[in-house]
Protein backbone atom coordinates (compact mmCIF):
# COMPACT_ATOMS: atom_id res chain seq x y z
CA UNK A 1 0.00 0.00 0.00
CA UNK A 2 3.07 2.25 -0.05
CA UNK A 3 1.91 3.83 -3.31
CA UNK A 4 -0.64 5.83 -1.32
CA UNK A 5 2.14 8.08 0.00
CA UNK A 6 2.48 9.44 -3.54
CA UNK A 7 -1.21 10.05 -4.10
CA UNK A 8 -3.22 13.17 -3.24
CA UNK A 9 -5.37 12.98 -0.15
CA UNK A 10 -8.61 12.31 -2.01
CA UNK A 11 -7.26 8.89 -2.98
CA UNK A 12 -6.07 7.93 0.48
CA UNK A 13 -9.50 7.22 1.87
CA UNK A 14 -10.24 4.80 -0.90
CA UNK A 15 -7.36 2.50 0.00
CA UNK A 16 -7.24 2.03 3.73
CA UNK A 17 -9.33 0.82 6.57
CA UNK A 18 -10.03 3.27 9.42
CA UNK A 19 -7.21 3.78 11.88
CA UNK A 20 -9.00 1.94 14.68
CA UNK A 21 -10.19 -0.98 12.56
CA UNK A 22 -6.81 -2.50 11.66
CA UNK A 23 -3.17 -1.65 12.32
CA UNK A 24 -2.03 1.12 10.03
CA UNK A 25 0.83 0.23 7.65
CA UNK A 26 3.89 2.48 7.90
CA UNK A 27 3.44 3.98 4.42
CA UNK A 28 -0.24 4.71 5.03
CA UNK A 29 0.66 6.38 8.33
CA UNK A 30 3.09 8.68 6.51
CA UNK A 31 0.43 9.57 3.95
CA UNK A 32 -2.31 10.24 6.51
CA UNK A 33 0.08 12.24 8.72
CA UNK A 34 0.94 14.43 5.73
CA UNK A 35 -2.74 15.16 5.09
CA UNK A 36 -3.38 15.92 8.77
CA UNK A 37 -0.35 18.20 8.92
CA UNK A 38 -1.73 20.26 6.03
CA UNK A 39 -4.95 20.68 8.02
CA UNK A 40 -3.32 21.23 11.43
CA UNK A 41 -3.20 25.02 11.29
CA UNK A 42 -5.91 27.41 12.52
CA UNK A 43 -5.66 29.72 9.49
CA UNK A 44 -5.83 26.82 7.03
CA UNK A 45 -8.87 25.37 8.81
CA UNK A 46 -10.61 28.73 8.64
CA UNK A 47 -9.71 29.16 4.95
CA UNK A 48 -11.23 25.74 4.15
CA UNK A 49 -14.28 26.65 6.17
CA UNK A 50 -14.72 30.00 4.36
CA UNK A 51 -14.27 28.39 0.92
CA UNK A 52 -16.77 25.68 1.88
CA UNK A 53 -19.31 28.32 2.93
CA UNK A 54 -18.89 30.28 -0.32
CA UNK A 55 -21.22 29.93 -3.30
CA UNK A 56 -20.38 26.77 -5.21
CA UNK A 57 -17.79 26.01 -2.51
CA UNK A 58 -15.40 28.29 -4.40
CA UNK A 59 -13.83 31.63 -3.42
CA UNK A 60 -11.55 34.25 -4.97
CA UNK A 61 -8.21 34.66 -3.17
CA UNK A 62 -9.10 38.38 -3.06
CA UNK A 63 -11.97 37.58 -0.69
CA UNK A 64 -9.93 35.38 1.66
CA UNK A 65 -7.42 37.79 3.19
CA UNK A 66 -9.82 40.05 5.10
CA UNK A 67 -11.70 37.29 6.98
CA UNK A 68 -8.49 35.75 8.36
CA UNK A 69 -6.77 39.10 8.93
CA UNK A 70 -3.43 38.15 7.37
CA UNK A 71 -1.38 39.47 4.45
CA UNK A 72 -1.96 38.28 0.88
CA UNK A 73 1.41 36.41 0.69
CA UNK A 74 0.71 34.59 3.97
CA UNK A 75 -2.77 33.60 2.83
CA UNK A 76 -1.35 32.51 -0.55
CA UNK A 77 1.15 30.28 1.24
CA UNK A 78 -1.60 28.60 3.26
CA UNK A 79 -3.75 28.15 0.15
CA UNK A 80 -0.80 26.53 -1.62
CA UNK A 81 -0.30 24.04 1.23
CA UNK A 82 -3.99 23.09 1.06
CA UNK A 83 -3.89 22.83 -2.74
CA UNK A 84 -0.71 20.70 -2.71
CA UNK A 85 -2.33 18.40 -0.13
CA UNK A 86 -5.37 17.90 -2.35
CA UNK A 87 -7.97 19.72 -0.25
CA UNK A 88 -8.43 22.66 -2.65
CA UNK A 89 -8.11 23.18 -6.40
CA UNK A 90 -6.80 26.43 -7.87
CA UNK A 91 -8.14 28.10 -11.02
CA UNK A 92 -6.74 31.35 -12.41
CA UNK A 93 -9.37 33.80 -13.67
CA UNK A 94 -7.94 37.09 -14.89
CA UNK A 95 -5.83 38.62 -12.12
CA UNK A 96 -7.05 36.37 -9.35
CA UNK A 97 -6.77 32.75 -8.35
CA UNK A 98 -9.97 31.04 -7.27
CA UNK A 99 -9.96 28.15 -4.85
CA UNK A 100 -12.56 25.41 -4.67
CA UNK A 101 -13.09 22.60 -2.19
CA UNK A 102 -12.17 19.16 -3.58
CA UNK A 103 -15.30 17.08 -3.06
CA UNK A 104 -14.69 14.17 -0.72
CA UNK A 105 -11.15 15.09 0.32
CA UNK A 106 -11.99 16.04 3.92
CA UNK A 107 -14.42 13.13 4.13
CA UNK A 108 -11.62 10.74 3.15
CA UNK A 109 -9.52 11.90 6.09
CA UNK A 110 -12.52 11.84 8.43
CA UNK A 111 -13.34 8.28 7.36
CA UNK A 112 -9.84 7.12 8.31
CA UNK A 113 -10.21 8.62 11.80
CA UNK A 114 -13.71 7.41 12.55
CA UNK A 115 -14.50 4.14 14.27
CA UNK A 116 -18.14 3.90 13.14
CA UNK B 1 -16.97 29.41 21.99
CA UNK B 2 -13.43 30.34 22.95
CA UNK B 3 -13.58 28.13 26.02
CA UNK B 4 -13.16 25.09 23.74
CA UNK B 5 -9.50 25.95 23.27
CA UNK B 6 -8.96 24.99 26.90
CA UNK B 7 -10.83 21.70 26.74
CA UNK B 8 -9.48 18.26 25.79
CA UNK B 9 -10.27 17.03 22.31
CA UNK B 10 -13.15 14.81 23.34
CA UNK B 11 -15.14 17.92 24.21
CA UNK B 12 -14.42 19.76 20.99
CA UNK B 13 -16.78 17.73 18.85
CA UNK B 14 -19.67 18.45 21.14
CA UNK B 15 -19.42 22.20 20.65
CA UNK B 16 -18.91 22.95 16.99
CA UNK B 17 -20.55 22.38 13.66
CA UNK B 18 -18.49 20.58 11.02
CA UNK B 19 -15.86 22.67 9.27
CA UNK B 20 -17.75 22.74 5.98
CA UNK B 21 -21.16 23.47 7.50
CA UNK B 22 -20.47 26.94 8.94
CA UNK B 23 -17.48 29.26 9.16
CA UNK B 24 -15.15 28.13 11.92
CA UNK B 25 -14.62 30.63 14.75
CA UNK B 26 -10.99 31.58 15.42
CA UNK B 27 -10.88 29.92 18.86
CA UNK B 28 -12.41 26.71 17.53
CA UNK B 29 -9.88 26.68 14.69
CA UNK B 30 -7.03 26.90 17.22
CA UNK B 31 -8.51 24.04 19.23
CA UNK B 32 -9.10 21.77 16.22
CA UNK B 33 -5.66 22.57 14.79
CA UNK B 34 -4.09 21.52 18.10
CA UNK B 35 -5.90 18.17 18.00
CA UNK B 36 -4.92 17.58 14.37
CA UNK B 37 -1.30 18.47 15.11
CA UNK B 38 -1.18 15.80 17.83
CA UNK B 39 -2.38 13.27 15.25
CA UNK B 40 -0.23 14.52 12.34
CA UNK B 41 2.71 12.20 12.90
CA UNK B 42 3.16 8.73 11.35
CA UNK B 43 4.42 7.14 14.58
CA UNK B 44 1.57 8.59 16.65
CA UNK B 45 -0.99 7.37 14.12
CA UNK B 46 0.50 3.89 14.26
CA UNK B 47 0.56 3.92 18.08
CA UNK B 48 -3.14 4.84 18.18
CA UNK B 49 -3.86 2.13 15.65
CA UNK B 50 -1.95 -0.50 17.66
CA UNK B 51 -3.65 0.51 20.93
CA UNK B 52 -7.04 0.40 19.18
CA UNK B 53 -6.33 -3.12 17.89
CA UNK B 54 -5.27 -4.36 21.36
CA UNK B 55 -7.58 -6.23 23.70
CA UNK B 56 -9.92 -3.77 25.41
CA UNK B 57 -8.32 -1.02 23.26
CA UNK B 58 -5.54 -0.83 25.85
CA UNK B 59 -1.83 -1.66 25.59
CA UNK B 60 1.24 -1.73 27.83
CA UNK B 61 3.96 0.75 26.85
CA UNK B 62 6.28 -2.28 26.93
CA UNK B 63 4.44 -3.73 23.92
CA UNK B 64 4.50 -0.54 21.86
CA UNK B 65 8.19 0.04 21.15
CA UNK B 66 8.88 -3.06 19.01
CA UNK B 67 6.03 -2.53 16.49
CA UNK B 68 7.09 1.03 15.70
CA UNK B 69 10.83 0.29 15.83
CA UNK B 70 11.77 3.28 17.99
CA UNK B 71 13.41 3.71 21.39
CA UNK B 72 11.37 3.66 24.62
CA UNK B 73 11.95 7.39 25.33
CA UNK B 74 10.83 8.36 21.82
CA UNK B 75 7.72 6.20 22.08
CA UNK B 76 7.02 7.63 25.55
CA UNK B 77 7.21 11.14 24.13
CA UNK B 78 4.70 10.33 21.40
CA UNK B 79 2.37 8.62 23.92
CA UNK B 80 2.54 11.74 26.11
CA UNK B 81 1.55 13.99 23.19
CA UNK B 82 -1.45 11.75 22.46
CA UNK B 83 -2.41 11.63 26.15
CA UNK B 84 -2.09 15.41 26.58
CA UNK B 85 -4.27 15.89 23.50
CA UNK B 86 -6.97 13.65 24.96
CA UNK B 87 -6.72 10.72 22.54
CA UNK B 88 -5.25 8.25 25.07
CA UNK B 89 -5.47 7.78 28.83
CA UNK B 90 -2.50 6.58 30.87
CA UNK B 91 -2.71 4.15 33.81
CA UNK B 92 0.33 3.04 35.80
CA UNK B 93 0.35 -0.69 36.71
CA UNK B 94 3.51 -1.78 38.54
CA UNK B 95 6.51 -0.85 36.45
CA UNK B 96 4.64 -0.07 33.28
CA UNK B 97 2.26 2.54 31.99
CA UNK B 98 -0.76 1.28 30.09
CA UNK B 99 -2.45 3.37 27.43
CA UNK B 100 -6.09 3.15 26.43
CA UNK B 101 -8.04 4.76 23.62
CA UNK B 102 -10.40 7.52 24.81
CA UNK B 103 -13.80 6.50 23.42
CA UNK B 104 -15.15 9.06 20.98
CA UNK B 105 -12.06 11.29 20.83
CA UNK B 106 -11.08 10.40 17.26
CA UNK B 107 -14.73 10.42 16.24
CA UNK B 108 -15.07 13.98 17.54
CA UNK B 109 -12.29 15.15 15.24
CA UNK B 110 -13.66 13.12 12.33
CA UNK B 111 -17.11 14.65 12.82
CA UNK B 112 -15.67 18.17 12.53
CA UNK B 113 -14.00 17.28 9.21
CA UNK B 114 -16.88 15.44 7.62
CA UNK B 115 -19.49 17.10 5.42
CA UNK B 116 -22.14 14.38 5.72
mmCIF file of C-alpha atoms in Angstrom:
data_model
loop_
_atom_site.group_PDB
_atom_site.id
_atom_site.type_symbol
_atom_site.label_atom_id
_atom_site.label_comp_id
_atom_site.label_asym_id
_atom_site.label_seq_id
_atom_site.Cartn_x
_atom_site.Cartn_y
_atom_site.Cartn_z
ATOM 1 C CA UNK A 1 0.000 0.000 0.000
ATOM 2 C CA UNK A 2 3.075 2.251 -0.053
ATOM 3 C CA UNK A 3 1.905 3.828 -3.306
ATOM 4 C CA UNK A 4 -0.637 5.834 -1.315
ATOM 5 C CA UNK A 5 2.136 8.080 -0.004
ATOM 6 C CA UNK A 6 2.485 9.438 -3.537
ATOM 7 C CA UNK A 7 -1.209 10.052 -4.098
ATOM 8 C CA UNK A 8 -3.224 13.166 -3.242
ATOM 9 C CA UNK A 9 -5.367 12.985 -0.152
ATOM 10 C CA UNK A 10 -8.607 12.308 -2.008
ATOM 11 C CA UNK A 11 -7.257 8.894 -2.981
ATOM 12 C CA UNK A 12 -6.073 7.933 0.480
ATOM 13 C CA UNK A 13 -9.501 7.225 1.865
ATOM 14 C CA UNK A 14 -10.241 4.798 -0.902
ATOM 15 C CA UNK A 15 -7.360 2.502 -0.004
ATOM 16 C CA UNK A 16 -7.237 2.034 3.731
ATOM 17 C CA UNK A 17 -9.334 0.816 6.573
ATOM 18 C CA UNK A 18 -10.030 3.271 9.422
ATOM 19 C CA UNK A 19 -7.215 3.783 11.884
ATOM 20 C CA UNK A 20 -8.996 1.942 14.683
ATOM 21 C CA UNK A 21 -10.193 -0.983 12.555
ATOM 22 C CA UNK A 22 -6.814 -2.503 11.656
ATOM 23 C CA UNK A 23 -3.172 -1.650 12.316
ATOM 24 C CA UNK A 24 -2.028 1.124 10.027
ATOM 25 C CA UNK A 25 0.830 0.227 7.647
ATOM 26 C CA UNK A 26 3.891 2.480 7.896
ATOM 27 C CA UNK A 27 3.442 3.981 4.419
ATOM 28 C CA UNK A 28 -0.240 4.705 5.034
ATOM 29 C CA UNK A 29 0.656 6.378 8.332
ATOM 30 C CA UNK A 30 3.091 8.681 6.506
ATOM 31 C CA UNK A 31 0.432 9.566 3.950
ATOM 32 C CA UNK A 32 -2.313 10.242 6.505
ATOM 33 C CA UNK A 33 0.082 12.236 8.718
ATOM 34 C CA UNK A 34 0.945 14.429 5.727
ATOM 35 C CA UNK A 35 -2.742 15.165 5.090
ATOM 36 C CA UNK A 36 -3.382 15.918 8.769
ATOM 37 C CA UNK A 37 -0.346 18.203 8.925
ATOM 38 C CA UNK A 38 -1.732 20.257 6.028
ATOM 39 C CA UNK A 39 -4.951 20.679 8.024
ATOM 40 C CA UNK A 40 -3.323 21.227 11.434
ATOM 41 C CA UNK A 41 -3.198 25.016 11.293
ATOM 42 C CA UNK A 42 -5.907 27.410 12.522
ATOM 43 C CA UNK A 43 -5.663 29.716 9.485
ATOM 44 C CA UNK A 44 -5.834 26.822 7.027
ATOM 45 C CA UNK A 45 -8.866 25.367 8.806
ATOM 46 C CA UNK A 46 -10.609 28.732 8.639
ATOM 47 C CA UNK A 47 -9.712 29.156 4.946
ATOM 48 C CA UNK A 48 -11.232 25.743 4.147
ATOM 49 C CA UNK A 49 -14.284 26.652 6.174
ATOM 50 C CA UNK A 50 -14.716 29.997 4.361
ATOM 51 C CA UNK A 51 -14.265 28.391 0.923
ATOM 52 C CA UNK A 52 -16.770 25.680 1.879
ATOM 53 C CA UNK A 53 -19.309 28.318 2.933
ATOM 54 C CA UNK A 54 -18.889 30.280 -0.324
ATOM 55 C CA UNK A 55 -21.225 29.931 -3.299
ATOM 56 C CA UNK A 56 -20.377 26.770 -5.208
ATOM 57 C CA UNK A 57 -17.787 26.007 -2.513
ATOM 58 C CA UNK A 58 -15.397 28.290 -4.399
ATOM 59 C CA UNK A 59 -13.833 31.625 -3.425
ATOM 60 C CA UNK A 60 -11.548 34.248 -4.968
ATOM 61 C CA UNK A 61 -8.214 34.664 -3.172
ATOM 62 C CA UNK A 62 -9.098 38.383 -3.063
ATOM 63 C CA UNK A 63 -11.971 37.584 -0.687
ATOM 64 C CA UNK A 64 -9.931 35.381 1.661
ATOM 65 C CA UNK A 65 -7.418 37.787 3.192
ATOM 66 C CA UNK A 66 -9.818 40.055 5.104
ATOM 67 C CA UNK A 67 -11.698 37.288 6.984
ATOM 68 C CA UNK A 68 -8.493 35.750 8.356
ATOM 69 C CA UNK A 69 -6.766 39.102 8.929
ATOM 70 C CA UNK A 70 -3.428 38.147 7.371
ATOM 71 C CA UNK A 71 -1.381 39.468 4.446
ATOM 72 C CA UNK A 72 -1.964 38.282 0.883
ATOM 73 C CA UNK A 73 1.414 36.415 0.685
ATOM 74 C CA UNK A 74 0.707 34.586 3.965
ATOM 75 C CA UNK A 75 -2.772 33.597 2.831
ATOM 76 C CA UNK A 76 -1.352 32.509 -0.551
ATOM 77 C CA UNK A 77 1.145 30.284 1.245
ATOM 78 C CA UNK A 78 -1.597 28.596 3.263
ATOM 79 C CA UNK A 79 -3.755 28.150 0.153
ATOM 80 C CA UNK A 80 -0.803 26.530 -1.623
ATOM 81 C CA UNK A 81 -0.303 24.036 1.233
ATOM 82 C CA UNK A 82 -3.989 23.091 1.059
ATOM 83 C CA UNK A 83 -3.885 22.826 -2.742
ATOM 84 C CA UNK A 84 -0.711 20.701 -2.709
ATOM 85 C CA UNK A 85 -2.331 18.398 -0.132
ATOM 86 C CA UNK A 86 -5.366 17.899 -2.349
ATOM 87 C CA UNK A 87 -7.972 19.721 -0.245
ATOM 88 C CA UNK A 88 -8.431 22.657 -2.646
ATOM 89 C CA UNK A 89 -8.113 23.183 -6.396
ATOM 90 C CA UNK A 90 -6.796 26.430 -7.866
ATOM 91 C CA UNK A 91 -8.142 28.098 -11.020
ATOM 92 C CA UNK A 92 -6.739 31.346 -12.408
ATOM 93 C CA UNK A 93 -9.373 33.800 -13.669
ATOM 94 C CA UNK A 94 -7.944 37.092 -14.886
ATOM 95 C CA UNK A 95 -5.826 38.620 -12.125
ATOM 96 C CA UNK A 96 -7.051 36.367 -9.347
ATOM 97 C CA UNK A 97 -6.772 32.746 -8.351
ATOM 98 C CA UNK A 98 -9.972 31.043 -7.267
ATOM 99 C CA UNK A 99 -9.964 28.153 -4.852
ATOM 100 C CA UNK A 100 -12.556 25.408 -4.675
ATOM 101 C CA UNK A 101 -13.086 22.597 -2.193
ATOM 102 C CA UNK A 102 -12.168 19.162 -3.576
ATOM 103 C CA UNK A 103 -15.301 17.083 -3.061
ATOM 104 C CA UNK A 104 -14.691 14.170 -0.719
ATOM 105 C CA UNK A 105 -11.148 15.095 0.318
ATOM 106 C CA UNK A 106 -11.994 16.042 3.918
ATOM 107 C CA UNK A 107 -14.420 13.132 4.129
ATOM 108 C CA UNK A 108 -11.615 10.739 3.148
ATOM 109 C CA UNK A 109 -9.518 11.896 6.092
ATOM 110 C CA UNK A 110 -12.523 11.841 8.430
ATOM 111 C CA UNK A 111 -13.339 8.283 7.358
ATOM 112 C CA UNK A 112 -9.837 7.122 8.309
ATOM 113 C CA UNK A 113 -10.212 8.617 11.800
ATOM 114 C CA UNK A 114 -13.714 7.412 12.546
ATOM 115 C CA UNK A 115 -14.504 4.144 14.266
ATOM 116 C CA UNK A 116 -18.140 3.905 13.140
ATOM 117 C CA UNK B 1 -16.975 29.406 21.986
ATOM 118 C CA UNK B 2 -13.431 30.345 22.947
ATOM 119 C CA UNK B 3 -13.584 28.128 26.016
ATOM 120 C CA UNK B 4 -13.157 25.092 23.737
ATOM 121 C CA UNK B 5 -9.495 25.948 23.272
ATOM 122 C CA UNK B 6 -8.965 24.988 26.895
ATOM 123 C CA UNK B 7 -10.830 21.698 26.737
ATOM 124 C CA UNK B 8 -9.482 18.264 25.786
ATOM 125 C CA UNK B 9 -10.267 17.027 22.309
ATOM 126 C CA UNK B 10 -13.154 14.807 23.344
ATOM 127 C CA UNK B 11 -15.142 17.921 24.207
ATOM 128 C CA UNK B 12 -14.417 19.756 20.986
ATOM 129 C CA UNK B 13 -16.776 17.725 18.847
ATOM 130 C CA UNK B 14 -19.670 18.446 21.145
ATOM 131 C CA UNK B 15 -19.423 22.202 20.647
ATOM 132 C CA UNK B 16 -18.914 22.950 16.993
ATOM 133 C CA UNK B 17 -20.553 22.381 13.662
ATOM 134 C CA UNK B 18 -18.492 20.583 11.022
ATOM 135 C CA UNK B 19 -15.856 22.665 9.267
ATOM 136 C CA UNK B 20 -17.749 22.744 5.978
ATOM 137 C CA UNK B 21 -21.164 23.466 7.502
ATOM 138 C CA UNK B 22 -20.470 26.936 8.937
ATOM 139 C CA UNK B 23 -17.478 29.259 9.161
ATOM 140 C CA UNK B 24 -15.153 28.133 11.916
ATOM 141 C CA UNK B 25 -14.623 30.634 14.749
ATOM 142 C CA UNK B 26 -10.989 31.584 15.417
ATOM 143 C CA UNK B 27 -10.877 29.924 18.858
ATOM 144 C CA UNK B 28 -12.410 26.709 17.532
ATOM 145 C CA UNK B 29 -9.881 26.677 14.689
ATOM 146 C CA UNK B 30 -7.034 26.902 17.225
ATOM 147 C CA UNK B 31 -8.506 24.040 19.228
ATOM 148 C CA UNK B 32 -9.103 21.767 16.222
ATOM 149 C CA UNK B 33 -5.655 22.567 14.789
ATOM 150 C CA UNK B 34 -4.092 21.516 18.103
ATOM 151 C CA UNK B 35 -5.898 18.165 18.001
ATOM 152 C CA UNK B 36 -4.920 17.576 14.374
ATOM 153 C CA UNK B 37 -1.296 18.465 15.110
ATOM 154 C CA UNK B 38 -1.176 15.804 17.830
ATOM 155 C CA UNK B 39 -2.381 13.271 15.254
ATOM 156 C CA UNK B 40 -0.235 14.523 12.341
ATOM 157 C CA UNK B 41 2.708 12.199 12.904
ATOM 158 C CA UNK B 42 3.165 8.731 11.351
ATOM 159 C CA UNK B 43 4.421 7.141 14.585
ATOM 160 C CA UNK B 44 1.572 8.586 16.649
ATOM 161 C CA UNK B 45 -0.994 7.374 14.122
ATOM 162 C CA UNK B 46 0.500 3.888 14.259
ATOM 163 C CA UNK B 47 0.563 3.921 18.076
ATOM 164 C CA UNK B 48 -3.140 4.838 18.182
ATOM 165 C CA UNK B 49 -3.863 2.135 15.646
ATOM 166 C CA UNK B 50 -1.950 -0.504 17.656
ATOM 167 C CA UNK B 51 -3.654 0.514 20.928
ATOM 168 C CA UNK B 52 -7.041 0.402 19.180
ATOM 169 C CA UNK B 53 -6.331 -3.116 17.893
ATOM 170 C CA UNK B 54 -5.269 -4.358 21.356
ATOM 171 C CA UNK B 55 -7.583 -6.233 23.704
ATOM 172 C CA UNK B 56 -9.917 -3.771 25.412
ATOM 173 C CA UNK B 57 -8.324 -1.019 23.260
ATOM 174 C CA UNK B 58 -5.542 -0.832 25.852
ATOM 175 C CA UNK B 59 -1.827 -1.661 25.591
ATOM 176 C CA UNK B 60 1.236 -1.733 27.828
ATOM 177 C CA UNK B 61 3.955 0.745 26.845
ATOM 178 C CA UNK B 62 6.279 -2.280 26.930
ATOM 179 C CA UNK B 63 4.443 -3.727 23.922
ATOM 180 C CA UNK B 64 4.499 -0.536 21.858
ATOM 181 C CA UNK B 65 8.194 0.039 21.146
ATOM 182 C CA UNK B 66 8.885 -3.060 19.009
ATOM 183 C CA UNK B 67 6.033 -2.535 16.494
ATOM 184 C CA UNK B 68 7.090 1.034 15.696
ATOM 185 C CA UNK B 69 10.826 0.292 15.829
ATOM 186 C CA UNK B 70 11.768 3.278 17.988
ATOM 187 C CA UNK B 71 13.408 3.714 21.391
ATOM 188 C CA UNK B 72 11.372 3.657 24.623
ATOM 189 C CA UNK B 73 11.953 7.394 25.334
ATOM 190 C CA UNK B 74 10.829 8.362 21.824
ATOM 191 C CA UNK B 75 7.719 6.203 22.076
ATOM 192 C CA UNK B 76 7.024 7.630 25.547
ATOM 193 C CA UNK B 77 7.213 11.136 24.130
ATOM 194 C CA UNK B 78 4.698 10.328 21.397
ATOM 195 C CA UNK B 79 2.372 8.625 23.917
ATOM 196 C CA UNK B 80 2.541 11.740 26.111
ATOM 197 C CA UNK B 81 1.552 13.994 23.191
ATOM 198 C CA UNK B 82 -1.447 11.752 22.462
ATOM 199 C CA UNK B 83 -2.411 11.625 26.152
ATOM 200 C CA UNK B 84 -2.093 15.412 26.581
ATOM 201 C CA UNK B 85 -4.273 15.895 23.499
ATOM 202 C CA UNK B 86 -6.971 13.651 24.964
ATOM 203 C CA UNK B 87 -6.721 10.721 22.535
ATOM 204 C CA UNK B 88 -5.254 8.250 25.070
ATOM 205 C CA UNK B 89 -5.470 7.777 28.828
ATOM 206 C CA UNK B 90 -2.497 6.577 30.871
ATOM 207 C CA UNK B 91 -2.713 4.154 33.814
ATOM 208 C CA UNK B 92 0.333 3.044 35.799
ATOM 209 C CA UNK B 93 0.355 -0.687 36.711
ATOM 210 C CA UNK B 94 3.509 -1.785 38.539
ATOM 211 C CA UNK B 95 6.513 -0.847 36.451
ATOM 212 C CA UNK B 96 4.635 -0.075 33.276
ATOM 213 C CA UNK B 97 2.259 2.537 31.990
ATOM 214 C CA UNK B 98 -0.756 1.275 30.086
ATOM 215 C CA UNK B 99 -2.454 3.372 27.427
ATOM 216 C CA UNK B 100 -6.092 3.145 26.432
ATOM 217 C CA UNK B 101 -8.037 4.761 23.619
ATOM 218 C CA UNK B 102 -10.402 7.519 24.808
ATOM 219 C CA UNK B 103 -13.799 6.496 23.417
ATOM 220 C CA UNK B 104 -15.149 9.063 20.981
ATOM 221 C CA UNK B 105 -12.058 11.292 20.834
ATOM 222 C CA UNK B 106 -11.080 10.396 17.258
ATOM 223 C CA UNK B 107 -14.733 10.423 16.235
ATOM 224 C CA UNK B 108 -15.067 13.982 17.540
ATOM 225 C CA UNK B 109 -12.287 15.147 15.243
ATOM 226 C CA UNK B 110 -13.659 13.121 12.330
ATOM 227 C CA UNK B 111 -17.106 14.650 12.816
ATOM 228 C CA UNK B 112 -15.665 18.166 12.526
ATOM 229 C CA UNK B 113 -14.003 17.283 9.215
ATOM 230 C CA UNK B 114 -16.884 15.440 7.623
ATOM 231 C CA UNK B 115 -19.491 17.096 5.424
ATOM 232 C CA UNK B 116 -22.136 14.376 5.716
#
